[in-house]
Short mmCIF file of C-alpha atoms in Angstrom, two decimals:
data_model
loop_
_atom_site.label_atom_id
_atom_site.label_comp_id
_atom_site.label_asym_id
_atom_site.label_seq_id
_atom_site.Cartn_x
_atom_site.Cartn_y
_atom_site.Cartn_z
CA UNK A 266 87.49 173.76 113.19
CA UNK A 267 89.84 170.89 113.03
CA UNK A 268 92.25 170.21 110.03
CA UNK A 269 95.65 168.44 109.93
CA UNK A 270 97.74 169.24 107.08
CA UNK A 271 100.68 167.15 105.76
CA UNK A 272 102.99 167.36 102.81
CA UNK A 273 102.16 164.44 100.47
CA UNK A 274 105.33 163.07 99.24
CA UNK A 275 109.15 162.52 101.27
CA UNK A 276 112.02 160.94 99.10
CA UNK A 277 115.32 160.15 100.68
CA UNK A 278 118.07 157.75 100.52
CA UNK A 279 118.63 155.21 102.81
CA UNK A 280 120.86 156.19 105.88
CA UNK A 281 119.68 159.73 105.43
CA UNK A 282 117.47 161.41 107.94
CA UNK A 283 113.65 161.50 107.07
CA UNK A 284 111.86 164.70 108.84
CA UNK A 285 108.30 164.54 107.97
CA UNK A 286 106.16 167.65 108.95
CA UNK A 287 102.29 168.76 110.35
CA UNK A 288 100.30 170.86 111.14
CA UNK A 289 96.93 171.70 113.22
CA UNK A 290 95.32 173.95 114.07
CA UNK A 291 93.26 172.83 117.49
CA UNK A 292 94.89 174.45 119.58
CA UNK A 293 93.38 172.80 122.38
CA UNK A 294 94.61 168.99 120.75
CA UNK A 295 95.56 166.95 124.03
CA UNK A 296 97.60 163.72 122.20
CA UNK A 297 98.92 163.90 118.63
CA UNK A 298 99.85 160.98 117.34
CA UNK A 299 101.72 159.71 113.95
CA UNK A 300 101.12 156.47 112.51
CA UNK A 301 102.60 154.55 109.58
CA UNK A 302 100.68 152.41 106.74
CA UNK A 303 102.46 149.81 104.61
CA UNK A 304 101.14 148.67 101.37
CA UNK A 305 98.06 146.33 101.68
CA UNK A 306 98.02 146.65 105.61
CA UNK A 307 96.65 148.30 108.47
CA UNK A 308 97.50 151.50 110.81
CA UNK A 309 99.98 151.07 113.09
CA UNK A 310 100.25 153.76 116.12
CA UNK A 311 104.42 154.69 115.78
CA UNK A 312 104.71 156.78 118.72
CA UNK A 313 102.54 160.21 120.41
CA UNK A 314 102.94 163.02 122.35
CA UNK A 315 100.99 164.54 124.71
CA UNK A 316 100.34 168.12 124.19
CA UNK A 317 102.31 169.11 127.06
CA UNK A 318 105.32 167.97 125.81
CA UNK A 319 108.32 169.15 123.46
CA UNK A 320 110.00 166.51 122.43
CA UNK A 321 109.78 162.28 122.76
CA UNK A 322 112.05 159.87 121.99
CA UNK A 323 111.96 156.78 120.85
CA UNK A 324 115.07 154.76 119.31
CA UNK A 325 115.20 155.87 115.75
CA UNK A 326 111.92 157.83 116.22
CA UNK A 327 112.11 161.23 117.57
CA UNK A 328 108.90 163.68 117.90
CA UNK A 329 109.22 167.41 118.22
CA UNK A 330 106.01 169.50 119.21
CA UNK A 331 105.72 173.35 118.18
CA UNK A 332 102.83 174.18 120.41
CA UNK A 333 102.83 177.73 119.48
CA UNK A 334 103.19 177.20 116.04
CA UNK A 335 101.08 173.82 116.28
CA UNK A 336 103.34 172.34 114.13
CA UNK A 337 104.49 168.57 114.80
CA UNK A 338 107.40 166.37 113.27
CA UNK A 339 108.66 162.93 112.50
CA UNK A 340 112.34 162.68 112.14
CA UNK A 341 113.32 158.96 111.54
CA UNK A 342 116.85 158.40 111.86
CA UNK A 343 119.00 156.18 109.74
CA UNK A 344 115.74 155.06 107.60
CA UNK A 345 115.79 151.87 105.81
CA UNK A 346 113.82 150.56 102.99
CA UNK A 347 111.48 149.23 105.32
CA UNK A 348 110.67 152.57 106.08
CA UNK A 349 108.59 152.85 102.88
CA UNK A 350 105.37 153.46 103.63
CA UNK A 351 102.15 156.62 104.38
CA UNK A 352 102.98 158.47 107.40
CA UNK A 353 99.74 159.66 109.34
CA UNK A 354 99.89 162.76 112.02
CA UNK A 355 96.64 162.83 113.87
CA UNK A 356 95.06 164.63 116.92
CA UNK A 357 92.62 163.98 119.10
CA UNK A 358 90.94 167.31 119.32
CA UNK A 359 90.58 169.05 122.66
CA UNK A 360 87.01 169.42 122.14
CA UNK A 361 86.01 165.96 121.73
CA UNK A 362 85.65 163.81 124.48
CA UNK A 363 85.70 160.61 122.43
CA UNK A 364 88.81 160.16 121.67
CA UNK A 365 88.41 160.08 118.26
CA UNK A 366 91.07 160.51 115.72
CA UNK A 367 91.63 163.35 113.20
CA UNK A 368 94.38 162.47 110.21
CA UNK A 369 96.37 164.58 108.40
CA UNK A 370 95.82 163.20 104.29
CA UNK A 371 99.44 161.29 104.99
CA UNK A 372 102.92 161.70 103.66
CA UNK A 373 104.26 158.93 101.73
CA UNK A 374 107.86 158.43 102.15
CA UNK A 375 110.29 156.62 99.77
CA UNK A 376 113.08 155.59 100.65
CA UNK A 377 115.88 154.77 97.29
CA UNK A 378 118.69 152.34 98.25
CA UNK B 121 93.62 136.19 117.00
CA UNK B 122 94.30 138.87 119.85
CA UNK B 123 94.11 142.06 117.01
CA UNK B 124 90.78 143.72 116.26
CA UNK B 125 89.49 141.78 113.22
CA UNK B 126 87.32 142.83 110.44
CA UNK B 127 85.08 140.81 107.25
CA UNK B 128 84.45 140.76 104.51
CA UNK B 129 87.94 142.24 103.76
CA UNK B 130 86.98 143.14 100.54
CA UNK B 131 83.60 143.55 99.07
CA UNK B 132 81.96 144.59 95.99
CA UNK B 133 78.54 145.39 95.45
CA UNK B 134 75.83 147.17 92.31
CA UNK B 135 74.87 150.46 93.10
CA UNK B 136 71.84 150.73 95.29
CA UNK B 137 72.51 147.52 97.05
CA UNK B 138 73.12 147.81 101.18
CA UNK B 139 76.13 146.21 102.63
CA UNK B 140 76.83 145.23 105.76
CA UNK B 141 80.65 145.50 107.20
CA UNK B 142 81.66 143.57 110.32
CA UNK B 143 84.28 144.53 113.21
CA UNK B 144 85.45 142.31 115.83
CA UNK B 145 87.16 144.33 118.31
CA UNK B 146 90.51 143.15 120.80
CA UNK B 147 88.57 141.62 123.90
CA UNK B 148 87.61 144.02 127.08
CA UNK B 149 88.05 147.11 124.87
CA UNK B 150 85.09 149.29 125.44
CA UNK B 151 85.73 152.06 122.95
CA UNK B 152 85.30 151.47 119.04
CA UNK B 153 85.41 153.49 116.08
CA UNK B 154 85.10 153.48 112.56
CA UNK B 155 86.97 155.30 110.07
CA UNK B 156 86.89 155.69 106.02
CA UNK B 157 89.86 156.08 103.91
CA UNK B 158 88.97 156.91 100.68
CA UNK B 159 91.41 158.65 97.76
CA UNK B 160 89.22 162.16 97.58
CA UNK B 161 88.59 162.66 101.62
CA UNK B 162 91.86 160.65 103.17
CA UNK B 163 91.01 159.29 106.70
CA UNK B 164 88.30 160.24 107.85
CA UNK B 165 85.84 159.75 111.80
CA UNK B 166 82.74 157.96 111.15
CA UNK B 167 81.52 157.17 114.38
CA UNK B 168 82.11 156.28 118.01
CA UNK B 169 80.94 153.64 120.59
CA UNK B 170 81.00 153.35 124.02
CA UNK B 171 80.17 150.19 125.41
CA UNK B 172 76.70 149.57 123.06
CA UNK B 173 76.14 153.64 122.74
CA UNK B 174 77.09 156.07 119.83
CA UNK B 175 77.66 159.45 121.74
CA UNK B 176 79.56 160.57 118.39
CA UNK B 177 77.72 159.65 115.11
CA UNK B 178 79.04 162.97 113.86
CA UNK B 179 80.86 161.93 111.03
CA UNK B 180 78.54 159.46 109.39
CA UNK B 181 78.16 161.13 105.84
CA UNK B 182 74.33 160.53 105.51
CA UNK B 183 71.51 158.88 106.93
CA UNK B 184 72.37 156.07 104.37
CA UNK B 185 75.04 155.04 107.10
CA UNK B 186 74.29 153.46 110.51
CA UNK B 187 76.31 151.20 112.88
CA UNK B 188 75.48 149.27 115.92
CA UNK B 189 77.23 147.17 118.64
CA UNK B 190 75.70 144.63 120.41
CA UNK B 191 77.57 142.84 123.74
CA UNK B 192 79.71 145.67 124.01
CA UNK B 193 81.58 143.90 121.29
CA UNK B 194 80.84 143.02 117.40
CA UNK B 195 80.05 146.50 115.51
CA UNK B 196 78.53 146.20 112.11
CA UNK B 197 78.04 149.27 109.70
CA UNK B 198 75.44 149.11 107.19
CA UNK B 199 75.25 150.83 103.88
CA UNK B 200 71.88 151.15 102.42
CA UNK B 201 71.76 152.00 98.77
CA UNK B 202 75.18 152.72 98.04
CA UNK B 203 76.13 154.68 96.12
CA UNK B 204 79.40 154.95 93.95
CA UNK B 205 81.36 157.37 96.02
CA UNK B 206 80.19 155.15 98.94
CA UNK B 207 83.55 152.91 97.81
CA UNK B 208 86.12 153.58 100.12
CA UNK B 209 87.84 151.64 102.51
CA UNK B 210 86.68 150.73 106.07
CA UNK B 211 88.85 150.50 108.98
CA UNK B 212 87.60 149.65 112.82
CA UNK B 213 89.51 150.60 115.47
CA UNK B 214 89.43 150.00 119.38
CA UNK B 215 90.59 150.95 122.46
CA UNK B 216 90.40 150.12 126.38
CA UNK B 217 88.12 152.95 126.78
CA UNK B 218 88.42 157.09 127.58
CA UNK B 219 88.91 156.13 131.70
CA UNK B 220 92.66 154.55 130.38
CA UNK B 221 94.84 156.87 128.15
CA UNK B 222 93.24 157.08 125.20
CA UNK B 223 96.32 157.01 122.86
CA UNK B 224 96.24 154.21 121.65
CA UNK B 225 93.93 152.82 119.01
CA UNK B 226 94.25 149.69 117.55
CA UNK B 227 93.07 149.08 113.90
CA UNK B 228 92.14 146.28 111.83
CA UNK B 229 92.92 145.54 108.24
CA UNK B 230 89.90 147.31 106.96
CA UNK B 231 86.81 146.32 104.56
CA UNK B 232 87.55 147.44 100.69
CA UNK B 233 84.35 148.26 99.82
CA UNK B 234 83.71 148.54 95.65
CA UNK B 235 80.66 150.11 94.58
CA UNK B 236 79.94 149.61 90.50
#
């Protein structure tokens, strides 16, 4: 089946690196994807990766794919309180052909000043 | 607005009541889905629509749950009876359609639905 698994909670300190961690296990997954919710708002798509692919960058944002170990990470450089917020990894499963988006249960990430 | 849109944004209704949510999609996107984010289940697929079709109703949670789209645009989900562990809250999203990358979804603010 399909399952996404997250840690739940990240605590750092501002300027610090934040590396948030997933994992899946469809191993057949064609775009994973993480997305971040603040309080009282909706998701917003940060960045993805295709399944082909290591590693993508994206200024502070930097995504490396473990395809043999389907395991998939955030790292946010330099985070800033405005970092705060639920970080969702999802998939869209190889087996689907909807599109459709399974989510990890989210990692929420706190960043002191 | 040009960002997919969704009403009541919070709602809450008696047990056994039906409820009807709303989603206003971005413009020309073909593909829409609906999602539930509760505390017990996190996020989780409800159902997807292609144009005014449902190939994927595979995650509705009972037959007490149904959705339709009508112009290849407005989707409403409808809750009949609800029930308490119905409350949750209800997020739309949309997309230009499988034939473009489908990577990226665009979601609204959701529909907190209470059920007392």
């Amino acid at each position: 089946g399909e399952d996404v698994e997250q840690s739940l909670f990240l605590s750092v300190r501002e300027g610090d690196s934040s590396v948030i961690n997933c994992t899946y296990t469809d191993s057949s997954s064609t775009y994973l994807y993480w997305y971040k919710q603040e309080p009282g708002a909706g998701l917003q798509l940060l960045t993805y990766i295709f399944s082909n692919m290591d590693m993508k960058q994206d200024q502070r944002l930097t995504v490396l794919l473990n395809k043999k170990d389907k395991h998939l990470s955030l790292r946010i450089a330099d985070t800033q309180t405005g970092d705060s917020a639920i970080y969702f990894c999802a998939e869209t499963p190889g087996s689907s052909n909807t599109g459709k988006l399974i989510f990890g249960q989210g990692t929420t990430l706190q960043v002191k000043p | 607005g040009a960002g997919v849109s969704q009403s009541p944004s919070n709602k809450v209704t008696e047990k056994g009541k039906d409820v009807e949510l709303r989603c206003d999609p971005i413009s020309g996107h073909t593909a829409l889905y609906w999602y539930r984010q509760s505390l017990g289940q996190g996020l989780e697929f409800l159902i997807y629509f292609q144009g005014n079709s449902a190939p994927d109703k595979s995650g509705l949670p009972s037959d007490r749950f149904s959705a339709e789209r009508t112009g290849g645009s407005v989707s409403t989900l409808t809750i009949q009876r609800t029930q308490q562990e119905d409350s949750a809250v209800y997020l739309c999203a949309s997309t230009r359609g499988l034939a473009f990358s489908s990577y990226e979804q665009y979601f609204g603010p959701g529909t907190r639905l209470t059920v007392t």
